[in-house]
C-alpha angles and dihedrals in degrees: 000000000000091000090061097050099080091053095047130091113265095253093048091045092051091048092050092048092047090051091050090049089052092053092046091047090053089052090050091047091057093086097053092041101048103010092101090064091067127061115243094003112173139169112279133185092280092059094050094044092049091048093048093046091050091053092047091049092052092049091049090049089052090050091051091053092045091049091054092053094048113110113238 
């Protein structure tokens, strides 16, 4: 998915990145949502990587939208 973003139109790139951020955010939300079901559940590397990747994806989506609005 991320390989296609630079070659996409800005609106399509932003939509793809926002969708990826949604999936990654759901992965990061797994711990707060179901962590109470497991004893001694704590944030591992997967949680932090998913959270960081979701933030980076949202920033990249914002940059794609901002780049489309930039006058040339």
